[in-house]
Structures are given as structure tokens and as C-alpha cells.
PDB file of C-alpha atoms in Angstrom:
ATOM      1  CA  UNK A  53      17.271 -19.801 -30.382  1.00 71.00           C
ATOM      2  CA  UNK A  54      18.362 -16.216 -29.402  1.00 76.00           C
ATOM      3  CA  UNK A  55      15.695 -14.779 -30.830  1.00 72.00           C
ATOM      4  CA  UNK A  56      12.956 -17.406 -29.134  1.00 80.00           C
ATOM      5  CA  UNK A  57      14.991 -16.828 -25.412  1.00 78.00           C
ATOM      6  CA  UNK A  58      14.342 -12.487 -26.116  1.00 75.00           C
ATOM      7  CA  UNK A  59      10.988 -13.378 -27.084  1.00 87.00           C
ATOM      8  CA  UNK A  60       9.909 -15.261 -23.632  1.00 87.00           C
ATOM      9  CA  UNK A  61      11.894 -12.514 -21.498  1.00 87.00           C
ATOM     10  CA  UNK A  62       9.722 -10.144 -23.798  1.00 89.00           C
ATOM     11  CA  UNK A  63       6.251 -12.006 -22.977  1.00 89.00           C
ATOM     12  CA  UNK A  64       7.766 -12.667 -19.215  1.00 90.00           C
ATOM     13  CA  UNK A  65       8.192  -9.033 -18.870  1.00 92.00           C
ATOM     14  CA  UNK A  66       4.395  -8.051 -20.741  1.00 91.00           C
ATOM     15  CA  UNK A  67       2.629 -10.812 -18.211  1.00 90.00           C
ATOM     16  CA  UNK A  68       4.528  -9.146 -15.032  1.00 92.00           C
ATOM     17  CA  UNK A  69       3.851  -5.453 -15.970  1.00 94.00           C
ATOM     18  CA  UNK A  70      -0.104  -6.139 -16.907  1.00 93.00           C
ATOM     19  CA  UNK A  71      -0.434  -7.972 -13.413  1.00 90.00           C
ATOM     20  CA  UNK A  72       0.839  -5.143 -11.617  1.00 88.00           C
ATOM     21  CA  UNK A  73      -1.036  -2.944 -13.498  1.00 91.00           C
ATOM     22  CA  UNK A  74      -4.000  -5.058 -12.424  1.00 89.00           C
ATOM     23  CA  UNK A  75      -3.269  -5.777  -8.659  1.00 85.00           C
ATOM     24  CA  UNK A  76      -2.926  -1.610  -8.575  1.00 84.00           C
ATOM     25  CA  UNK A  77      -6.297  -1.162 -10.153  1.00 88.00           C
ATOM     26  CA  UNK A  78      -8.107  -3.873  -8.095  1.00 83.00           C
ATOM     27  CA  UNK A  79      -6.485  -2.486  -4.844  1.00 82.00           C
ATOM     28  CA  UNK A  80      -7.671   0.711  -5.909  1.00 82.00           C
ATOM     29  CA  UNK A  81     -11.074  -0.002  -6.104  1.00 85.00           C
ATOM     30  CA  UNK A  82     -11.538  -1.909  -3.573  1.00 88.00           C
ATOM     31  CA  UNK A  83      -9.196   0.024  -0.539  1.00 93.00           C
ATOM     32  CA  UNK A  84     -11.164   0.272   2.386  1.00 95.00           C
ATOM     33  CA  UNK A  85      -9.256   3.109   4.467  1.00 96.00           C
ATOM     34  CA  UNK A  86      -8.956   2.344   8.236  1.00 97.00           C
ATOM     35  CA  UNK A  87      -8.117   4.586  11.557  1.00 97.00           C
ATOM     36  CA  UNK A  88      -5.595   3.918  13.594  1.00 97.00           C
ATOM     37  CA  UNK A  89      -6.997   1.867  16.078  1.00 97.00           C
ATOM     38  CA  UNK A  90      -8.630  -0.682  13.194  1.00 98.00           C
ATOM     39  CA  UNK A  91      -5.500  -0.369  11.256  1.00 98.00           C
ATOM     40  CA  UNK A  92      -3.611  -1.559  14.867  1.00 97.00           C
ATOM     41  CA  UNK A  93      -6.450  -4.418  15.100  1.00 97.00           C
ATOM     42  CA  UNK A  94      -6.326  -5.783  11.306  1.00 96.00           C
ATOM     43  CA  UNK A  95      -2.458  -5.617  11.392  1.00 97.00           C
ATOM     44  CA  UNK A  96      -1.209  -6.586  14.996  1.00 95.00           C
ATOM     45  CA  UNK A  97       2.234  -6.032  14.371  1.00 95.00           C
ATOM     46  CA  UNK A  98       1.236  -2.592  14.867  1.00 96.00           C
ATOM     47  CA  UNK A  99       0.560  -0.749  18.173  1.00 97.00           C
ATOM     48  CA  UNK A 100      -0.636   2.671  19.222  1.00 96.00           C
ATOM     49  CA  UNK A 101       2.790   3.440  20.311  1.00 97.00           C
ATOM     50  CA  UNK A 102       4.576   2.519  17.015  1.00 97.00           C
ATOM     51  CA  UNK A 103       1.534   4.395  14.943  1.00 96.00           C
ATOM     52  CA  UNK A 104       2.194   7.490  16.985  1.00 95.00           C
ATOM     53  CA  UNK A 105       6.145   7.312  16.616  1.00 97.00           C
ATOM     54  CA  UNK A 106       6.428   5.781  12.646  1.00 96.00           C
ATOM     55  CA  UNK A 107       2.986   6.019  11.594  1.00 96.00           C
ATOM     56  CA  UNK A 108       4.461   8.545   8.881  1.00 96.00           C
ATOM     57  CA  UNK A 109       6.496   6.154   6.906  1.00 97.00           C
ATOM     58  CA  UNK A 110       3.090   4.112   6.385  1.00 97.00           C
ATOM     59  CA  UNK A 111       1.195   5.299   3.585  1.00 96.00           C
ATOM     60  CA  UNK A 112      -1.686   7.471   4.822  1.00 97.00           C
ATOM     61  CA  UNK A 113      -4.168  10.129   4.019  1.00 96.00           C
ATOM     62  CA  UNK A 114      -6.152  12.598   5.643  1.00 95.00           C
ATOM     63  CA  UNK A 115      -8.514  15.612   4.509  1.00 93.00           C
ATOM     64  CA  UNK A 116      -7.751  19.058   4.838  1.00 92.00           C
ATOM     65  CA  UNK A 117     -10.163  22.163   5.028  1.00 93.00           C
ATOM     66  CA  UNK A 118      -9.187  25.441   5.079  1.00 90.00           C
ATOM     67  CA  UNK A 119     -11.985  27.177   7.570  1.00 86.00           C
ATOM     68  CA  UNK A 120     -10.868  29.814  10.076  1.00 87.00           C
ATOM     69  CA  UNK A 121      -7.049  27.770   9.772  1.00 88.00           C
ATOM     70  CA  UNK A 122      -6.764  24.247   8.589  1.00 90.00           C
ATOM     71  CA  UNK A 123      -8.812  22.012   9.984  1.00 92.00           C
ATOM     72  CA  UNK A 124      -7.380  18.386   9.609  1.00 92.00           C
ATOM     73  CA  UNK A 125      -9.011  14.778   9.681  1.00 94.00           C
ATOM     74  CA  UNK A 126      -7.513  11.956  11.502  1.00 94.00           C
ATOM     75  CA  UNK A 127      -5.648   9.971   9.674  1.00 96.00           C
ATOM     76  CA  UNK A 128      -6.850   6.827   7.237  1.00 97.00           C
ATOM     77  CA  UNK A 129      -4.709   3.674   6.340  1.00 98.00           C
ATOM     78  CA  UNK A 130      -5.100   1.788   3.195  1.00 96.00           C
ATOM     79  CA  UNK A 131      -5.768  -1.589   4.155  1.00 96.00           C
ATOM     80  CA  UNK A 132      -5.000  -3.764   1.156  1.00 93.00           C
ATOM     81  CA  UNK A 133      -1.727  -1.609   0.022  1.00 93.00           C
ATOM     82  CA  UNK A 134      -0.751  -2.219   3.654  1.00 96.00           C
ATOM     83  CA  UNK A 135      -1.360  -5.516   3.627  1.00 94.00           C
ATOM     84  CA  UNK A 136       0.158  -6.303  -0.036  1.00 91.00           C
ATOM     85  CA  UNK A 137       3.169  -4.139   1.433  1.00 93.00           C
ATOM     86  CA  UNK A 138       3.134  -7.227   4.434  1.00 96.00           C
ATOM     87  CA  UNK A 139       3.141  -9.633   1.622  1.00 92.00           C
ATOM     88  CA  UNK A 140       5.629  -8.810  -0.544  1.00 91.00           C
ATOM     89  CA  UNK A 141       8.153  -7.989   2.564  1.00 95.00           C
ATOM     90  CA  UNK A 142       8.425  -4.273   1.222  1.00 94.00           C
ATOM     91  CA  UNK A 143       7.055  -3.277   5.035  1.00 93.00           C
ATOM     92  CA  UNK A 144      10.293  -3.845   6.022  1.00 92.00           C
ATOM     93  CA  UNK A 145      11.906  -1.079   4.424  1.00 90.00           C
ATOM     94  CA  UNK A 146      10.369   2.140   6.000  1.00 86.00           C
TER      95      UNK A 146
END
């Protein structure tokens, strides 16, 4: 009995680890990175205002070029790690 109960946490834990493993690769492959303003229409909770004052504590990327300086991109969103973020109520702690 003990043994049958550490076997389904076992299996419980395999199943939950390979679909996170999977949801990361899918969402990897598929991101589609969006600016500000798209991020602020796909995502309404968001405004310009908020972007400009907590858009740090959203996961973001940019490119960097060292030329005479650093020349900087604007920023890009991840839409589906954002979204998935929405989803699973993690948003809520930035």
C-alpha cells in the first residue's frame, strides 16, 4: 500500500515536471515578442502609464550595440510567458 501511494506521488511528480518542461519549450518556440503599445493592446490591464512606471518587473528584452556608446532597442514583451504569467495568477506578484 505504502509503496503503491510513493509510487503515484512518484508518477504525479514525473507527469507535472515533463509538462512544464513542455509548456517552456512550446512557449519558447512559439513567443512572439511585442512593443509596448501591442503588449498594452493584447493585455489591457496594462497602460502606457503603468509600462513606463513597472514595466521592469515584466519580463522583457531589448538589444544592445556597442557603436560610438550603447545604442539600445526599445523594449520587447514576451507574449505567451506574459500571458501564461496572467493564467496561472503569478502576475500578481511583481
Amino acid at each position: 500500500q505504502e509503496l503503491r501511494n510513493m509510487d503515484r506521488l512518484l508518477r504525479a511528480e514525473i507527469v507535472a515536471e515533463v509538462r512544464k518542461s513542455m509548456t517552456e519549450i512550446l512557449e519558447t518556440a512559439n513567443e512572439r515578442w511585442l512593443t509596448g503599445d501591442e503588449l498594452c493592446e493584447q493585455f489591457q490591464m496594462f497602460s502606457k502609464g503603468w509600462l513606463k512606471a513597472y514595466g521592469d518587473r515584466l519580463p522583457r528584452q531589448r538589444a544592445e550595440v556597442m557603436d560610438d556608446g550603447i545604442k539600445v532597442s526599445r523594449w520587447a514583451y514576451p507574449q505567451h510567458r506574459i500571458a501564461r504569467m496572467i493564467r496561472e495568477g503569478t502576475i500578481k506578484e511583481l
